[in-house]
PDB file of C-alpha atoms in Angstrom:
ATOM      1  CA  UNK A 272     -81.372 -10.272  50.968  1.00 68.00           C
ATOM      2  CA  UNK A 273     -83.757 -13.382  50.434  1.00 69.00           C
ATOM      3  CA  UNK A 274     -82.110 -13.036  46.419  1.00 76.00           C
ATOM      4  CA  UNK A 275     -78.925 -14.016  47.981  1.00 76.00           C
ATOM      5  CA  UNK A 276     -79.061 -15.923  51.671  1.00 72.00           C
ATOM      6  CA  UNK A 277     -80.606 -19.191  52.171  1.00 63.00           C
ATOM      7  CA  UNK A 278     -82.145 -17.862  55.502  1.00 64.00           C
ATOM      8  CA  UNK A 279     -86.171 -18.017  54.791  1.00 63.00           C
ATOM      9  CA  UNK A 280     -86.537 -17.432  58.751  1.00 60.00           C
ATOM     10  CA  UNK A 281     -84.453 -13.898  58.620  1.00 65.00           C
ATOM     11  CA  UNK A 282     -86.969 -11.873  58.867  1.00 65.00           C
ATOM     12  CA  UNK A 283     -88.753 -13.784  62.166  1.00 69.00           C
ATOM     13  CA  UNK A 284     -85.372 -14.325  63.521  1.00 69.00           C
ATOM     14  CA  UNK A 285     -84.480 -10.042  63.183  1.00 69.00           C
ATOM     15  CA  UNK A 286     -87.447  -8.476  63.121  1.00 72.00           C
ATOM     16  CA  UNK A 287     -85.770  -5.165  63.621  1.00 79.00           C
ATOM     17  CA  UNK A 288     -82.824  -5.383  61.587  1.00 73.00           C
ATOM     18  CA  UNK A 289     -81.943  -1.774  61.874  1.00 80.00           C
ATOM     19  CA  UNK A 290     -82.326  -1.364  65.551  1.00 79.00           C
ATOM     20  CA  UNK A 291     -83.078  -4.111  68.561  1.00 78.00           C
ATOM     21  CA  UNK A 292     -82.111  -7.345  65.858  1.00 74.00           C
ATOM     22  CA  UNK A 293     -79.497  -5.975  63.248  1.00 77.00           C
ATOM     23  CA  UNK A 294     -79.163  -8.560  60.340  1.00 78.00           C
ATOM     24  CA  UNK A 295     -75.291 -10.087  60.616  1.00 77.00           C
ATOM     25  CA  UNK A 296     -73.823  -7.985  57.394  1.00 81.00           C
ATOM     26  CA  UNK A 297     -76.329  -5.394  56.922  1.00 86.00           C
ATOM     27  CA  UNK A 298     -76.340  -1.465  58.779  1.00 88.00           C
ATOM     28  CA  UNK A 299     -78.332   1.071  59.012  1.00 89.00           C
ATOM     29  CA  UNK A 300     -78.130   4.707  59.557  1.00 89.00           C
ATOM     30  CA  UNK A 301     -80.929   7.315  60.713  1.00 88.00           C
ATOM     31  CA  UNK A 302     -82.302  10.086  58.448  1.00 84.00           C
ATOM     32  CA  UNK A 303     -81.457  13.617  59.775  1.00 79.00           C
ATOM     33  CA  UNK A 304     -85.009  14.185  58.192  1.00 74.00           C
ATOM     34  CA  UNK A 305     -87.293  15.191  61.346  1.00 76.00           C
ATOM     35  CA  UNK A 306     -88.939  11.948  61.035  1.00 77.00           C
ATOM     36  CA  UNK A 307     -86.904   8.602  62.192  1.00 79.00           C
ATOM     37  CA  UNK A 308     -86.593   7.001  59.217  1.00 87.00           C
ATOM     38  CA  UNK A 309     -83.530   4.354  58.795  1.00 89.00           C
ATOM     39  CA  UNK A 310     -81.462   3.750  55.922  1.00 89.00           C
ATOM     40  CA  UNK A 311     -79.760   0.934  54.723  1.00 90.00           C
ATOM     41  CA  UNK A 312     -75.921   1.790  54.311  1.00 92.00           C
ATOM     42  CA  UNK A 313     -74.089  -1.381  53.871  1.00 90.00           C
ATOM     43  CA  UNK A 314     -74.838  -4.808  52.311  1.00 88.00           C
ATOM     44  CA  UNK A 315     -71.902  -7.156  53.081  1.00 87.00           C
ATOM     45  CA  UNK A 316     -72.074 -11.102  51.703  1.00 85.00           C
ATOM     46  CA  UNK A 317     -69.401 -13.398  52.388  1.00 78.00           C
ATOM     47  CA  UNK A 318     -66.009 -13.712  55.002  1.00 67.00           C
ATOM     48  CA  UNK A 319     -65.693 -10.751  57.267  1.00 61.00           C
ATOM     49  CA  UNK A 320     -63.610  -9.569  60.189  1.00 46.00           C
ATOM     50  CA  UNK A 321     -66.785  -7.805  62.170  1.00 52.00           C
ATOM     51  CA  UNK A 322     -69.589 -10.092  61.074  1.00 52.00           C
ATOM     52  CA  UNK A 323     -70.074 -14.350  61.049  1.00 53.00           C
ATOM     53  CA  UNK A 324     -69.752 -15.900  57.744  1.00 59.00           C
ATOM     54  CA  UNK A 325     -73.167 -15.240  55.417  1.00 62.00           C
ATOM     55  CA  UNK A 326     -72.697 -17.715  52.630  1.00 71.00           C
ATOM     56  CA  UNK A 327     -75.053 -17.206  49.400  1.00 80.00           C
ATOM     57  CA  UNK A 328     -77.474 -19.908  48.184  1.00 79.00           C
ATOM     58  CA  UNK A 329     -76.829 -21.485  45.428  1.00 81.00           C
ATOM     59  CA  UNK A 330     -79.544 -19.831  43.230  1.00 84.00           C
ATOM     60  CA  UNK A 331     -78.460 -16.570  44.146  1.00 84.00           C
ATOM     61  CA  UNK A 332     -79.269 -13.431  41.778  1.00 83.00           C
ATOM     62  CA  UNK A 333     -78.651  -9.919  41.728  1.00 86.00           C
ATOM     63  CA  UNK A 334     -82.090  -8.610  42.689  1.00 84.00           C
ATOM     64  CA  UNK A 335     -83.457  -5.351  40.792  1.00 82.00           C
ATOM     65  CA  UNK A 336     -84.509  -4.057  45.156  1.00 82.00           C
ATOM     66  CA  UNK A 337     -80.526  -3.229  45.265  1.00 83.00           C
ATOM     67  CA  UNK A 338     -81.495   0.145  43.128  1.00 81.00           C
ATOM     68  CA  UNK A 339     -83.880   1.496  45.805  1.00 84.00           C
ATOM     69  CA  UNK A 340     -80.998   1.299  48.269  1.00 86.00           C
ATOM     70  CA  UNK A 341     -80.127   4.830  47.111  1.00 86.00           C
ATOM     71  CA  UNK A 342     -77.958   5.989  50.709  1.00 89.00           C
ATOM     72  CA  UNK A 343     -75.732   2.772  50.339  1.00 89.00           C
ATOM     73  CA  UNK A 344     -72.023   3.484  51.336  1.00 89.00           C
ATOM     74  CA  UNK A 345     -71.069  -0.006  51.121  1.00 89.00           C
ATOM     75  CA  UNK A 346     -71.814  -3.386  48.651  1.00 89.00           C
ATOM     76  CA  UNK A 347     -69.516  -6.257  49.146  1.00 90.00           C
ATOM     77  CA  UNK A 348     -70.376  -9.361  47.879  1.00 90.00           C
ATOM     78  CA  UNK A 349     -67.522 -12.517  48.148  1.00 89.00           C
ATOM     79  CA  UNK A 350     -67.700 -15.973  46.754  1.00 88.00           C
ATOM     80  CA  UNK A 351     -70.985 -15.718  46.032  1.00 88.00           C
ATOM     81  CA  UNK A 352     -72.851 -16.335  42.529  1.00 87.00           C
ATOM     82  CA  UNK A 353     -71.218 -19.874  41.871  1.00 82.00           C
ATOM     83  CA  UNK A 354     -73.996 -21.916  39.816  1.00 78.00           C
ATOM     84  CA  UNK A 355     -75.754 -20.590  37.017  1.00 84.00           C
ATOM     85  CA  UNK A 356     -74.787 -17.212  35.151  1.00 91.00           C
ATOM     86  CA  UNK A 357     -75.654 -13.772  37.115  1.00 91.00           C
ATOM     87  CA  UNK A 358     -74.889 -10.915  35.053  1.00 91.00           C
ATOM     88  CA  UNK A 359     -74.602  -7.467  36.172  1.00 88.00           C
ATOM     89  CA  UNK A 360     -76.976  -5.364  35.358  1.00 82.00           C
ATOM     90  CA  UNK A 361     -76.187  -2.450  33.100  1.00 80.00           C
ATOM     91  CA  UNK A 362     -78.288   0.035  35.745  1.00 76.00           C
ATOM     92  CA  UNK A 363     -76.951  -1.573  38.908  1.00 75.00           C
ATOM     93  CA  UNK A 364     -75.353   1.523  40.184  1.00 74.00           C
ATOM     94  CA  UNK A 365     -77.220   4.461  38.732  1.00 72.00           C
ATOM     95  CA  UNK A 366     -78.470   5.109  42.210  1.00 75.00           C
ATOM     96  CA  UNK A 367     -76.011   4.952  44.311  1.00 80.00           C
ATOM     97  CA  UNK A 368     -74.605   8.652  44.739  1.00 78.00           C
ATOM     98  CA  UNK A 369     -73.184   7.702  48.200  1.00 82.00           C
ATOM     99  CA  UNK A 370     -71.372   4.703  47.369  1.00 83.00           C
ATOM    100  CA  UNK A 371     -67.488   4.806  49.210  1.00 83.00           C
ATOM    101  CA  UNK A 372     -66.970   0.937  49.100  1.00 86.00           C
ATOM    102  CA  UNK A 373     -67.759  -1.348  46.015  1.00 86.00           C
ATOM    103  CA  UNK A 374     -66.405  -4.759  45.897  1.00 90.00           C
ATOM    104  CA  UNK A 375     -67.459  -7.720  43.854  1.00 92.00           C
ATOM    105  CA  UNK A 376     -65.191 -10.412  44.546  1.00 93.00           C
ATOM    106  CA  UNK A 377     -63.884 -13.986  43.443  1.00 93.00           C
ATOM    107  CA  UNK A 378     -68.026 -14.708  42.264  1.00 93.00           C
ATOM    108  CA  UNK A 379     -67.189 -17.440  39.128  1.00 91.00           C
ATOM    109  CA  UNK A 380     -70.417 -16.896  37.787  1.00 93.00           C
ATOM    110  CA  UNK A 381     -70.885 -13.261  37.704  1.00 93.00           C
ATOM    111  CA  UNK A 382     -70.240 -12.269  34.210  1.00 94.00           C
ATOM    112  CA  UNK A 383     -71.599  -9.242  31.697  1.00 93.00           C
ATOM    113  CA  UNK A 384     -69.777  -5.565  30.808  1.00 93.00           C
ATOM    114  CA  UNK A 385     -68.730  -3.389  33.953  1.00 89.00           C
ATOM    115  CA  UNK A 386     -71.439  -0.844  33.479  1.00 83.00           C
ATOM    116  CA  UNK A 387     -71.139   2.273  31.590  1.00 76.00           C
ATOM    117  CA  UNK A 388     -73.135   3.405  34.402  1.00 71.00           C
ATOM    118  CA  UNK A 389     -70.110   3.036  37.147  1.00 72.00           C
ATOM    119  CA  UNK A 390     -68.053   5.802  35.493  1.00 62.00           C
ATOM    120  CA  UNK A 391     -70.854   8.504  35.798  1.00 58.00           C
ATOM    121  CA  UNK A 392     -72.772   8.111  39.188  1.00 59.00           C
ATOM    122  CA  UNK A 393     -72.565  11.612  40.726  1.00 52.00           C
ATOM    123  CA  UNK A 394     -70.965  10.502  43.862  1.00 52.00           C
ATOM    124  CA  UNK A 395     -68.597   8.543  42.960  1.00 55.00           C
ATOM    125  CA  UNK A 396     -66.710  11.432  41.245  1.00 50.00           C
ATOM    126  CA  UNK A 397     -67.360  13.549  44.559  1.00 75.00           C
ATOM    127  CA  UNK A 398     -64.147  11.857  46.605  1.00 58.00           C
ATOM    128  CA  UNK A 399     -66.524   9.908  48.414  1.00 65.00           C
ATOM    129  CA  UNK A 400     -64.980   6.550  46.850  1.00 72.00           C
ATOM    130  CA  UNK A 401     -62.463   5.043  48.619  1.00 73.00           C
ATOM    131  CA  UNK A 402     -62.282   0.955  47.498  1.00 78.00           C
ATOM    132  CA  UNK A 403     -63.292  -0.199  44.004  1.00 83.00           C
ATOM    133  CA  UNK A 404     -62.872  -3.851  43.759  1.00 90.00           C
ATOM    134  CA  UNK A 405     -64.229  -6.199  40.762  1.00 92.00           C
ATOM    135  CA  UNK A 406     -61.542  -9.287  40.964  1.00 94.00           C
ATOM    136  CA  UNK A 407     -62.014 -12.847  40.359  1.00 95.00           C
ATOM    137  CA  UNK A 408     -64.850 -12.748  38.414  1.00 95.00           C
ATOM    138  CA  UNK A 409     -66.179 -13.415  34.894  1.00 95.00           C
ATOM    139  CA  UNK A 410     -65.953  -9.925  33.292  1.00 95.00           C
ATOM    140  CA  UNK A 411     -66.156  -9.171  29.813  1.00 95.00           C
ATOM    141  CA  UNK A 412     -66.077  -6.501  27.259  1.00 94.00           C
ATOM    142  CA  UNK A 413     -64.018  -3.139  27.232  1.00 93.00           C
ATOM    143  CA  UNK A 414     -62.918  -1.489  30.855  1.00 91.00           C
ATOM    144  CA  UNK A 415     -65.393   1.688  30.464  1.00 85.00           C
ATOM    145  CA  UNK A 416     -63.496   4.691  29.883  1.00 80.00           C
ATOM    146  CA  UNK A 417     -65.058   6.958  32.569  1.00 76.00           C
ATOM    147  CA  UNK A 418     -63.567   4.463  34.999  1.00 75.00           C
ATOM    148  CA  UNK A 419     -60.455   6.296  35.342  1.00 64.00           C
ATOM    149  CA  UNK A 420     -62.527   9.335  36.759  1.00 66.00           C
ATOM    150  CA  UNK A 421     -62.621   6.321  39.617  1.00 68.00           C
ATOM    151  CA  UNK A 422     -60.735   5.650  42.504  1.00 72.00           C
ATOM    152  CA  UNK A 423     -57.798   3.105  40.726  1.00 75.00           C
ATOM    153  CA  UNK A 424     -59.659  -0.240  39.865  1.00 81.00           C
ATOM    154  CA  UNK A 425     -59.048  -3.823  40.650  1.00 90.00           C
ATOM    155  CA  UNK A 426     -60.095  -5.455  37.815  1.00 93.00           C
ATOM    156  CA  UNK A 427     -57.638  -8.721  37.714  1.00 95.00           C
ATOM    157  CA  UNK A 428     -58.749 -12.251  37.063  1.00 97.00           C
ATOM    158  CA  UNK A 429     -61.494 -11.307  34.524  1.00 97.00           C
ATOM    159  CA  UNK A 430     -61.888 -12.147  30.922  1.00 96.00           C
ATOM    160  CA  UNK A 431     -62.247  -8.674  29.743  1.00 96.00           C
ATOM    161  CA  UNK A 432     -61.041  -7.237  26.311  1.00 96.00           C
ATOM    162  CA  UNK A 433     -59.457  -4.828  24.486  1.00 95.00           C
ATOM    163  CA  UNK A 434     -57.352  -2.010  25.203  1.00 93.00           C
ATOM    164  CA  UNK A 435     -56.170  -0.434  28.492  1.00 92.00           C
ATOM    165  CA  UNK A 436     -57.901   2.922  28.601  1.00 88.00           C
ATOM    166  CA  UNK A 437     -55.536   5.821  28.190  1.00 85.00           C
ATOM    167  CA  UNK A 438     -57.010   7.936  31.317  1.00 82.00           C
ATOM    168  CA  UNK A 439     -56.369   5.319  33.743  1.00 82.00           C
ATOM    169  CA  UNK A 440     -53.115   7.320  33.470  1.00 80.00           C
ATOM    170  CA  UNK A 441     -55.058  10.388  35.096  1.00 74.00           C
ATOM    171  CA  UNK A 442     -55.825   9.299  38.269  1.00 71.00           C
ATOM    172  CA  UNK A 443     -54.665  11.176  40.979  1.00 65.00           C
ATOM    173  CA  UNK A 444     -54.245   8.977  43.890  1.00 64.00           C
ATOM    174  CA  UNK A 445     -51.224   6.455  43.192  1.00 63.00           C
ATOM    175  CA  UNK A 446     -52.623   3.220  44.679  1.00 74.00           C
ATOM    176  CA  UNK A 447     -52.192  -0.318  43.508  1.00 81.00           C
ATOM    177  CA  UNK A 448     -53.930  -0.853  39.815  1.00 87.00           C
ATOM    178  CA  UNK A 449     -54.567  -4.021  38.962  1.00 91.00           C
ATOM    179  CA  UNK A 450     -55.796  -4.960  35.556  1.00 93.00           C
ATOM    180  CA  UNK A 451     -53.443  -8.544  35.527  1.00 95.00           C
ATOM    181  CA  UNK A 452     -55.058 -11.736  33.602  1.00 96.00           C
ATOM    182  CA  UNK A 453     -57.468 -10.498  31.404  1.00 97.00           C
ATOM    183  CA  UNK A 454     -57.745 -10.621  27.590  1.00 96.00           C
ATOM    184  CA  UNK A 455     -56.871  -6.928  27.028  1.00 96.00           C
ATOM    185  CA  UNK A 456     -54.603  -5.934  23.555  1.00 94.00           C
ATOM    186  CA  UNK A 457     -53.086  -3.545  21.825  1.00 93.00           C
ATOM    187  CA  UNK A 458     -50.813  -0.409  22.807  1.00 92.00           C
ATOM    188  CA  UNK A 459     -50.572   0.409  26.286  1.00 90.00           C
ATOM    189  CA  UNK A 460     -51.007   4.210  25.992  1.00 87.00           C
ATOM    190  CA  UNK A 461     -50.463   5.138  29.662  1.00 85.00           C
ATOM    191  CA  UNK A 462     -47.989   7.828  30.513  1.00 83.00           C
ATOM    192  CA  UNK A 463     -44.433   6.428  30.686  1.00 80.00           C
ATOM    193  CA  UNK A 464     -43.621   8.993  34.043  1.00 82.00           C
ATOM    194  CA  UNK A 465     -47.627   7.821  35.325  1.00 83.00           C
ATOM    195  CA  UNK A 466     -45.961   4.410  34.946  1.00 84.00           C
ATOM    196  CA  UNK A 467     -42.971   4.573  36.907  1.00 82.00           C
ATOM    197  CA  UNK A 468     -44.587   6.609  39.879  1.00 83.00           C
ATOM    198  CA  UNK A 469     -46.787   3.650  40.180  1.00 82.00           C
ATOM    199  CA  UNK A 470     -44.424   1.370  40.079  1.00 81.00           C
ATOM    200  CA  UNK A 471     -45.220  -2.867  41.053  1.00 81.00           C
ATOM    201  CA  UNK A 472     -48.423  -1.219  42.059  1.00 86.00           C
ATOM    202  CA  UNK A 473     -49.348  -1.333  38.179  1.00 88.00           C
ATOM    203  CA  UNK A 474     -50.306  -4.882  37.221  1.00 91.00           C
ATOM    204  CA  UNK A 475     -50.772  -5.916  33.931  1.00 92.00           C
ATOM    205  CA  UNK A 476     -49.102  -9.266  33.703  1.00 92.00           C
ATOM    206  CA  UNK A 477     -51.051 -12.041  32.302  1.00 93.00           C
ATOM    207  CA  UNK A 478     -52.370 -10.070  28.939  1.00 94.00           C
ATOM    208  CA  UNK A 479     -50.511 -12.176  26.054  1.00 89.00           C
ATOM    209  CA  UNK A 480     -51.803  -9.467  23.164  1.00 92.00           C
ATOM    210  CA  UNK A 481     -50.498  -6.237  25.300  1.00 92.00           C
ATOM    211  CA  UNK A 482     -47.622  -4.506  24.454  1.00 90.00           C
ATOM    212  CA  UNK A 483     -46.054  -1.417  25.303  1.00 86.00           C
ATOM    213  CA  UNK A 484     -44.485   0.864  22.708  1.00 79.00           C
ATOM    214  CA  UNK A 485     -41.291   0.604  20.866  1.00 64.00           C
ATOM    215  CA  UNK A 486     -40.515   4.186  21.638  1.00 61.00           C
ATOM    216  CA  UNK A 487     -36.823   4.508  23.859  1.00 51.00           C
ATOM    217  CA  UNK A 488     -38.278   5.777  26.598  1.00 60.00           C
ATOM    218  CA  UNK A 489     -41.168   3.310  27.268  1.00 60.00           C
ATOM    219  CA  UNK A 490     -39.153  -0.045  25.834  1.00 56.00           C
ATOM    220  CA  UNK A 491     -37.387  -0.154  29.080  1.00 66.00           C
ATOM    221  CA  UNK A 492     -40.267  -0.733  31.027  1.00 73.00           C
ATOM    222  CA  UNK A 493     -41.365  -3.380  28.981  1.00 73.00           C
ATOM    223  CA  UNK A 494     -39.231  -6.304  31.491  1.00 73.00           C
ATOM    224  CA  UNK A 495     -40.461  -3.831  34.522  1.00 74.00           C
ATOM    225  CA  UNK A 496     -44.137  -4.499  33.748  1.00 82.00           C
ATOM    226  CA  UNK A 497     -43.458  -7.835  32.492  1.00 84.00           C
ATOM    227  CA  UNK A 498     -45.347  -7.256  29.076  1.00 85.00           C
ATOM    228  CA  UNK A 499     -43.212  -7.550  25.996  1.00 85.00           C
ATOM    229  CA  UNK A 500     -42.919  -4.529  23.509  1.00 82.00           C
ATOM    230  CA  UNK A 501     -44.707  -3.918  20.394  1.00 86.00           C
ATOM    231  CA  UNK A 502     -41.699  -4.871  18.225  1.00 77.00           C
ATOM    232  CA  UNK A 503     -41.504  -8.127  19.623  1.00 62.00           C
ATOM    233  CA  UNK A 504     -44.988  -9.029  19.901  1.00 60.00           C
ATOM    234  CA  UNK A 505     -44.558  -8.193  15.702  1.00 55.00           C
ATOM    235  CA  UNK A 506     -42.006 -10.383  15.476  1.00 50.00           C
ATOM    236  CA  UNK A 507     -43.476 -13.012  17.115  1.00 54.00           C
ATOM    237  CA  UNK A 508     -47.001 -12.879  14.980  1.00 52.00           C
ATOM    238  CA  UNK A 509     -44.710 -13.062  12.068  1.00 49.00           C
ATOM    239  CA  UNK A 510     -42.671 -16.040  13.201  1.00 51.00           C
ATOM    240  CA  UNK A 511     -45.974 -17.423  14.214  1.00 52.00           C
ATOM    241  CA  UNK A 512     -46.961 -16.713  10.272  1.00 45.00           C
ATOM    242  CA  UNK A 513     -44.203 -18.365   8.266  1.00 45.00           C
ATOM    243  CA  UNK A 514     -44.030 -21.272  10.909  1.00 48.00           C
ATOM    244  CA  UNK A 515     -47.653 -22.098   9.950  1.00 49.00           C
ATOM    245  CA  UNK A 516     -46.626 -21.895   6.339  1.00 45.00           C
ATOM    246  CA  UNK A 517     -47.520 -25.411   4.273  1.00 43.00           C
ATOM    247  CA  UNK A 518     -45.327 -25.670   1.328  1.00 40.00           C
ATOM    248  CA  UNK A 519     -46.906 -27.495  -1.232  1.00 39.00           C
ATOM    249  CA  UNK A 520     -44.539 -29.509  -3.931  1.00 44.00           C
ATOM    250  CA  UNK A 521     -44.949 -31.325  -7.128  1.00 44.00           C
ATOM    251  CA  UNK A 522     -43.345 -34.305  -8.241  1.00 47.00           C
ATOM    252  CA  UNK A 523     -43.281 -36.408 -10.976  1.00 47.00           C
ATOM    253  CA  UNK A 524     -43.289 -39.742 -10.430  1.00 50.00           C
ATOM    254  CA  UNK A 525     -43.830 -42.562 -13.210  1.00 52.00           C
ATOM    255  CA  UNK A 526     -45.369 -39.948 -15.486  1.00 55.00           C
ATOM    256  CA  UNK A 527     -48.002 -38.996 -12.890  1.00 56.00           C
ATOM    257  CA  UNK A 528     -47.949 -36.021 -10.565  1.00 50.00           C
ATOM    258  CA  UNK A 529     -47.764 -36.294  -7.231  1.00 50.00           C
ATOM    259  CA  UNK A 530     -48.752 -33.438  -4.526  1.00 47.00           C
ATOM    260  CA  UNK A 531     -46.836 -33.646  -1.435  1.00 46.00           C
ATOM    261  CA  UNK A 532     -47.986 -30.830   1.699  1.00 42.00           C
ATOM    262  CA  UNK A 533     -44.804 -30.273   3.944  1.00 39.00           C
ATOM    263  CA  UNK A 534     -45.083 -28.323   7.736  1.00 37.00           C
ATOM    264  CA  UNK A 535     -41.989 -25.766   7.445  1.00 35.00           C
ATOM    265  CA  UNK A 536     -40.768 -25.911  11.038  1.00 37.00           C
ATOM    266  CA  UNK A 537     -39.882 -22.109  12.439  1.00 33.00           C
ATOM    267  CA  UNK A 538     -36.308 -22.291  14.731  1.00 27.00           C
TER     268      UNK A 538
END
């Protein structure tokens, strides 16, 4: 916790933070092992309807003692990581086979892939997870696609790239999805019936190089999702093209040429 709180007297002030002086935002459970060993089970940083506000310091990191924490249930870390560049570690949750909450939220700084390592912790396929929330951050790179073996992702407010992986469409559970304001392009490959089920709890607006194919039965939902279709996005690179076009002319003027560059306007 020191890696995140700017509370150096945390440890005086809760001595037993598992028992007689729980830490605000941490809990604990006990080992059915026969000796009485505690376990941490839930890290929460930030606003919270149980616990007092914990916010981080400014130099806060993601500290490499998260991975021992291997019978966490719950990580939530809000507005946190505001300063200098924390990037998620591509290992962070490897260990966590009990994990049933994840959320990273609104941290500016926290920035790096989602880890590969997300889509194949044990547990997390096991039904256990029931909240998987990575908004508001600085995300990058390609939405791993073993995430849609997940419970359905928040993922909005990032900068991350490329295209919307096709077995997103696989999920079971029909809950909100959203994937809105990112950088993400290309075809959007999801099923058009997955699509309709899901309804406004699909979000994909704010992804200016996403489009949704030209085929009849997908085109209508193009105005439904708020992402234009494939033929128009064409159209509109090539308008782009031949609005950018520089037309260059030669004149003759008192026996001397004369080159003359001209914007063609696109209307």
């Amino acid at each position: 916790m020191g890696a995140l709180l700017e509370d150096p007297y945390r440890a005086q002030t809760h001595p037993q933070p598992c028992t007689d002086t729980p830490w605000p935002g941490v809990e604990c459970e006990l080992s059915n092992s026969n000796q009485p060993i505690f376990h941490v089970t839930k890290i929460h940083i930030g606003p919270d309807i149980v616990f007092p506000f914990q916010p981080c310091k400014p130099s806060a990191y993601l500290s490499q003692s998260l991975m021992k924490l291997k019978y966490i249930k719950t990580l939530s870390i809000f507005d946190c990581f505001g300063a200098s560049p924390v990037i998620l570690p591509k290992t962070l949750f490897g260990p966590f086979t009990s994990l049933e909450h994840l959320a990273l939220e609104n941290n500016p700084s926290l920035c790096g892939d989602i880890p590969t390592s997300l889509g194949g912790v044990t547990g997390l396929r096991l039904q256990l997870l029931q909240k998987l929330d990575l908004h508001s951050n600085m995300l990058s790179g390609n939405i791993p696609p073993d995430i849609g073996k997940l419970k359905p992702p928040s993922l909005g407010n990032n900068s991350l790239s490329g295209q919307v992986p096709p077995n997103l469409g696989s999920l079971p559970s029909l809950d909100q999805q959203n994937i809105s304001h990112n950088k993400l392009s290309g075809v959007l490959e999801l099923p058009g019936d997955f699509i309709q089920k899901l309804g406004k709890m699909l979000d994909l607006r704010g992804n200016s190089e996403l489009c949704i194919s030209d085929q009849s039965k997908k085109k209508n939902l193009s105005s439904y999702l708020e992402i234009p279709s494939c033929l128009n996005t064409r159209q509109r690179n090539d308008n782009n093209y031949f609005a950018g076009t520089v037309a260059t002319q030669v004149h003759v003027h008192h026996g001397q040429k004369i080159y003359m560059s001209s914007y063609l306007p696109w209307f």
